[in-house]
Amino acid sequence: MIIDLLLREHRNIDVLLVALQRELEIFERGIRPDYEVIRAIISYFEVYPELYHHPQEDLIFSKLKARDPDAASSVGDLAVEHQEVVERLHHFAQAIDAILADRELFRQDVGNIISDFIVRERHHMMWEEQDFFPAALKALSAQDWTEIASVLTNDGDPLFGETAAATSDALRAHILQLEQEAEAERSSVVLSTAPAGSP
Ligand SMILES: [Fe+2]
């Protein structure tokens, strides 16, 4: 079932948002976060949600519009939502790339951009899960879902096929590994710089 796959991808995205949140907390404590980890997370978002996840949702939304225009309009405008997601990601990427290129940015701005991205991304997924997906499940027939699946599989060439899923899983695992290493390094720095006899 496509919705189950989309929900699973939302959970995958959330795992990365948790890692990003962790880096934000480090930043807010005045320590330099691991910008390589943050950039890797952005790269993930630039590929998987953009190329695979959103197109599937867009297809479901267009079906919902055809089946039940009132339900679709009360849900909102998915195209606008997804456009905003793209713009936020672009804004975020520009800020992090500037930092990686050693350009000066206002501290406050960096913190705001990261936290804004996390909050809005979570909000966007929640909106889809609470409003959009239930409306689609209510309005679309079994045949609609079969049609959507056949468009997505496109004669055995799935839009989000096993290869893409495996690559996305591997990339996520790699990012989480980098995040763990950054965490381990930070805790060893804290330990070695702690004054002798401190608790
Ligand atoms: Fe989504």
PDB file of N, CA, C and O in Angstrom, residues 24-57:
ATOM      1  N   LEU A  24      21.646  20.967  16.282  1.00  0.00           N
ATOM      2  CA  LEU A  24      21.136  22.296  16.660  1.00  0.00           C
ATOM      3  C   LEU A  24      21.362  22.554  18.154  1.00  0.00           C
ATOM      4  O   LEU A  24      21.750  23.655  18.551  1.00  0.00           O
ATOM      5  N   GLU A  25      21.135  21.519  18.967  1.00  0.00           N
ATOM      6  CA  GLU A  25      21.346  21.662  20.418  1.00  0.00           C
ATOM      7  C   GLU A  25      22.807  21.984  20.722  1.00  0.00           C
ATOM      8  O   GLU A  25      23.110  22.805  21.576  1.00  0.00           O
ATOM      9  N   ILE A  26      23.711  21.304  19.983  1.00  0.00           N
ATOM     10  CA  ILE A  26      25.149  21.564  20.140  1.00  0.00           C
ATOM     11  C   ILE A  26      25.446  23.020  19.801  1.00  0.00           C
ATOM     12  O   ILE A  26      26.130  23.739  20.529  1.00  0.00           O
ATOM     13  N   PHE A  27      24.882  23.454  18.664  1.00  0.00           N
ATOM     14  CA  PHE A  27      25.061  24.840  18.207  1.00  0.00           C
ATOM     15  C   PHE A  27      24.562  25.822  19.273  1.00  0.00           C
ATOM     16  O   PHE A  27      25.215  26.820  19.576  1.00  0.00           O
ATOM     17  N   GLU A  28      23.408  25.525  19.836  1.00  0.00           N
ATOM     18  CA  GLU A  28      22.818  26.434  20.831  1.00  0.00           C
ATOM     19  C   GLU A  28      23.619  26.479  22.131  1.00  0.00           C
ATOM     20  O   GLU A  28      23.493  27.419  22.900  1.00  0.00           O
ATOM     21  N   ARG A  29      24.414  25.441  22.361  1.00  0.00           N
ATOM     22  CA  ARG A  29      25.296  25.458  23.540  1.00  0.00           C
ATOM     23  C   ARG A  29      26.605  26.191  23.247  1.00  0.00           C
ATOM     24  O   ARG A  29      27.508  26.225  24.084  1.00  0.00           O
ATOM     25  N   GLY A  30      26.715  26.741  22.039  1.00  0.00           N
ATOM     26  CA  GLY A  30      27.897  27.536  21.698  1.00  0.00           C
ATOM     27  C   GLY A  30      29.062  26.709  21.170  1.00  0.00           C
ATOM     28  O   GLY A  30      30.171  27.200  21.038  1.00  0.00           O
ATOM     29  N   ILE A  31      28.789  25.432  20.871  1.00  0.00           N
ATOM     30  CA  ILE A  31      29.840  24.559  20.323  1.00  0.00           C
ATOM     31  C   ILE A  31      29.615  24.459  18.814  1.00  0.00           C
ATOM     32  O   ILE A  31      28.468  24.480  18.350  1.00  0.00           O
ATOM     33  N   ARG A  32      30.717  24.350  18.053  1.00  0.00           N
ATOM     34  CA  ARG A  32      30.556  24.221  16.601  1.00  0.00           C
ATOM     35  C   ARG A  32      29.923  22.872  16.272  1.00  0.00           C
ATOM     36  O   ARG A  32      30.478  21.821  16.612  1.00  0.00           O
ATOM     37  N   PRO A  33      28.755  22.895  15.608  1.00  0.00           N
ATOM     38  CA  PRO A  33      28.147  21.610  15.249  1.00  0.00           C
ATOM     39  C   PRO A  33      28.934  20.962  14.108  1.00  0.00           C
ATOM     40  O   PRO A  33      29.814  21.601  13.530  1.00  0.00           O
ATOM     41  N   ASP A  34      28.627  19.732  13.807  1.00  0.00           N
ATOM     42  CA  ASP A  34      29.299  19.062  12.697  1.00  0.00           C
ATOM     43  C   ASP A  34      28.574  19.446  11.403  1.00  0.00           C
ATOM     44  O   ASP A  34      27.546  18.856  11.052  1.00  0.00           O
ATOM     45  N   TYR A  35      29.130  20.430  10.701  1.00  0.00           N
ATOM     46  CA  TYR A  35      28.461  20.920   9.495  1.00  0.00           C
ATOM     47  C   TYR A  35      28.492  19.907   8.354  1.00  0.00           C
ATOM     48  O   TYR A  35      27.660  19.972   7.447  1.00  0.00           O
ATOM     49  N   GLU A  36      29.434  18.957   8.415  1.00  0.00           N
ATOM     50  CA  GLU A  36      29.454  17.897   7.390  1.00  0.00           C
ATOM     51  C   GLU A  36      28.227  16.996   7.552  1.00  0.00           C
ATOM     52  O   GLU A  36      27.628  16.576   6.565  1.00  0.00           O
ATOM     53  N   VAL A  37      27.892  16.718   8.800  1.00  0.00           N
ATOM     54  CA  VAL A  37      26.700  15.906   9.063  1.00  0.00           C
ATOM     55  C   VAL A  37      25.457  16.671   8.589  1.00  0.00           C
ATOM     56  O   VAL A  37      24.591  16.116   7.911  1.00  0.00           O
ATOM     57  N   ILE A  38      25.418  17.951   8.911  1.00  0.00           N
ATOM     58  CA  ILE A  38      24.258  18.759   8.515  1.00  0.00           C
ATOM     59  C   ILE A  38      24.150  18.804   6.980  1.00  0.00           C
ATOM     60  O   ILE A  38      23.071  18.641   6.421  1.00  0.00           O
ATOM     61  N   ARG A  39      25.302  18.951   6.310  1.00  0.00           N
ATOM     62  CA  ARG A  39      25.266  19.009   4.844  1.00  0.00           C
ATOM     63  C   ARG A  39      24.820  17.678   4.246  1.00  0.00           C
ATOM     64  O   ARG A  39      24.091  17.638   3.254  1.00  0.00           O
ATOM     65  N   ALA A  40      25.257  16.573   4.883  1.00  0.00           N
ATOM     66  CA  ALA A  40      24.850  15.244   4.392  1.00  0.00           C
ATOM     67  C   ALA A  40      23.334  15.063   4.542  1.00  0.00           C
ATOM     68  O   ALA A  40      22.686  14.474   3.673  1.00  0.00           O
ATOM     69  N   ILE A  41      22.786  15.586   5.616  1.00  0.00           N
ATOM     70  CA  ILE A  41      21.337  15.502   5.813  1.00  0.00           C
ATOM     71  C   ILE A  41      20.622  16.312   4.728  1.00  0.00           C
ATOM     72  O   ILE A  41      19.646  15.853   4.129  1.00  0.00           O
ATOM     73  N   ILE A  42      21.142  17.486   4.440  1.00  0.00           N
ATOM     74  CA  ILE A  42      20.541  18.308   3.384  1.00  0.00           C
ATOM     75  C   ILE A  42      20.594  17.563   2.040  1.00  0.00           C
ATOM     76  O   ILE A  42      19.617  17.528   1.306  1.00  0.00           O
ATOM     77  N   SER A  43      21.741  16.939   1.766  1.00  0.00           N
ATOM     78  CA  SER A  43      21.872  16.203   0.501  1.00  0.00           C
ATOM     79  C   SER A  43      20.837  15.089   0.395  1.00  0.00           C
ATOM     80  O   SER A  43      20.291  14.840  -0.679  1.00  0.00           O
ATOM     81  N   TYR A  44      20.584  14.436   1.512  1.00  0.00           N
ATOM     82  CA  TYR A  44      19.555  13.390   1.520  1.00  0.00           C
ATOM     83  C   TYR A  44      18.204  13.993   1.117  1.00  0.00           C
ATOM     84  O   TYR A  44      17.506  13.457   0.250  1.00  0.00           O
ATOM     85  N   PHE A  45      17.879  15.117   1.736  1.00  0.00           N
ATOM     86  CA  PHE A  45      16.599  15.768   1.440  1.00  0.00           C
ATOM     87  C   PHE A  45      16.526  16.249  -0.010  1.00  0.00           C
ATOM     88  O   PHE A  45      15.449  16.292  -0.597  1.00  0.00           O
ATOM     89  N   GLU A  46      17.674  16.617  -0.559  1.00  0.00           N
ATOM     90  CA  GLU A  46      17.684  17.104  -1.940  1.00  0.00           C
ATOM     91  C   GLU A  46      17.365  15.972  -2.919  1.00  0.00           C
ATOM     92  O   GLU A  46      16.882  16.227  -4.012  1.00  0.00           O
ATOM     93  N   VAL A  47      17.661  14.750  -2.524  1.00  0.00           N
ATOM     94  CA  VAL A  47      17.424  13.639  -3.448  1.00  0.00           C
ATOM     95  C   VAL A  47      16.112  12.903  -3.155  1.00  0.00           C
ATOM     96  O   VAL A  47      15.186  12.942  -3.957  1.00  0.00           O
ATOM     97  N   TYR A  48      16.020  12.261  -1.996  1.00  0.00           N
ATOM     98  CA  TYR A  48      14.910  11.325  -1.800  1.00  0.00           C
ATOM     99  C   TYR A  48      13.533  11.965  -1.709  1.00  0.00           C
ATOM    100  O   TYR A  48      12.652  11.605  -2.493  1.00  0.00           O
ATOM    101  N   PRO A  49      13.314  12.912  -0.808  1.00  0.00           N
ATOM    102  CA  PRO A  49      11.970  13.502  -0.799  1.00  0.00           C
ATOM    103  C   PRO A  49      11.652  14.216  -2.116  1.00  0.00           C
ATOM    104  O   PRO A  49      10.553  14.073  -2.650  1.00  0.00           O
ATOM    105  N   GLU A  50      12.624  14.918  -2.661  1.00  0.00           N
ATOM    106  CA  GLU A  50      12.374  15.691  -3.880  1.00  0.00           C
ATOM    107  C   GLU A  50      12.052  14.819  -5.080  1.00  0.00           C
ATOM    108  O   GLU A  50      11.119  15.091  -5.817  1.00  0.00           O
ATOM    109  N   LEU A  51      12.863  13.793  -5.287  1.00  0.00           N
ATOM    110  CA  LEU A  51      12.719  13.010  -6.515  1.00  0.00           C
ATOM    111  C   LEU A  51      11.741  11.851  -6.396  1.00  0.00           C
ATOM    112  O   LEU A  51      11.199  11.402  -7.400  1.00  0.00           O
ATOM    113  N   TYR A  52      11.556  11.347  -5.188  1.00  0.00           N
ATOM    114  CA  TYR A  52      10.728  10.144  -5.065  1.00  0.00           C
ATOM    115  C   TYR A  52       9.466  10.341  -4.240  1.00  0.00           C
ATOM    116  O   TYR A  52       8.393   9.905  -4.633  1.00  0.00           O
ATOM    117  N   HIS A  53       9.629  10.969  -3.118  1.00  0.00           N
ATOM    118  CA  HIS A  53       8.522  11.035  -2.170  1.00  0.00           C
ATOM    119  C   HIS A  53       7.420  12.010  -2.637  1.00  0.00           C
ATOM    120  O   HIS A  53       6.260  11.625  -2.745  1.00  0.00           O
ATOM    121  N   HIS A  54       7.797  13.237  -2.919  1.00  0.00           N
ATOM    122  CA  HIS A  54       6.794  14.234  -3.314  1.00  0.00           C
ATOM    123  C   HIS A  54       6.029  13.874  -4.587  1.00  0.00           C
ATOM    124  O   HIS A  54       4.799  14.046  -4.622  1.00  0.00           O
ATOM    125  N   PRO A  55       6.699  13.371  -5.631  1.00  0.00           N
ATOM    126  CA  PRO A  55       5.936  13.023  -6.838  1.00  0.00           C
ATOM    127  C   PRO A  55       4.835  11.989  -6.567  1.00  0.00           C
ATOM    128  O   PRO A  55       3.754  12.063  -7.161  1.00  0.00           O
ATOM    129  N   GLN A  56       5.103  11.060  -5.651  1.00  0.00           N
ATOM    130  CA  GLN A  56       4.071  10.059  -5.335  1.00  0.00           C
ATOM    131  C   GLN A  56       2.889  10.731  -4.647  1.00  0.00           C
ATOM    132  O   GLN A  56       1.731  10.452  -4.942  1.00  0.00           O
ATOM    133  N   GLU A  57       3.209  11.627  -3.725  1.00  0.00           N
ATOM    134  CA  GLU A  57       2.128  12.331  -3.023  1.00  0.00           C
ATOM    135  C   GLU A  57       1.351  13.231  -3.988  1.00  0.00           C
ATOM    136  O   GLU A  57       0.130  13.329  -3.897  1.00  0.00           O
TER     137      GLU A  57
END
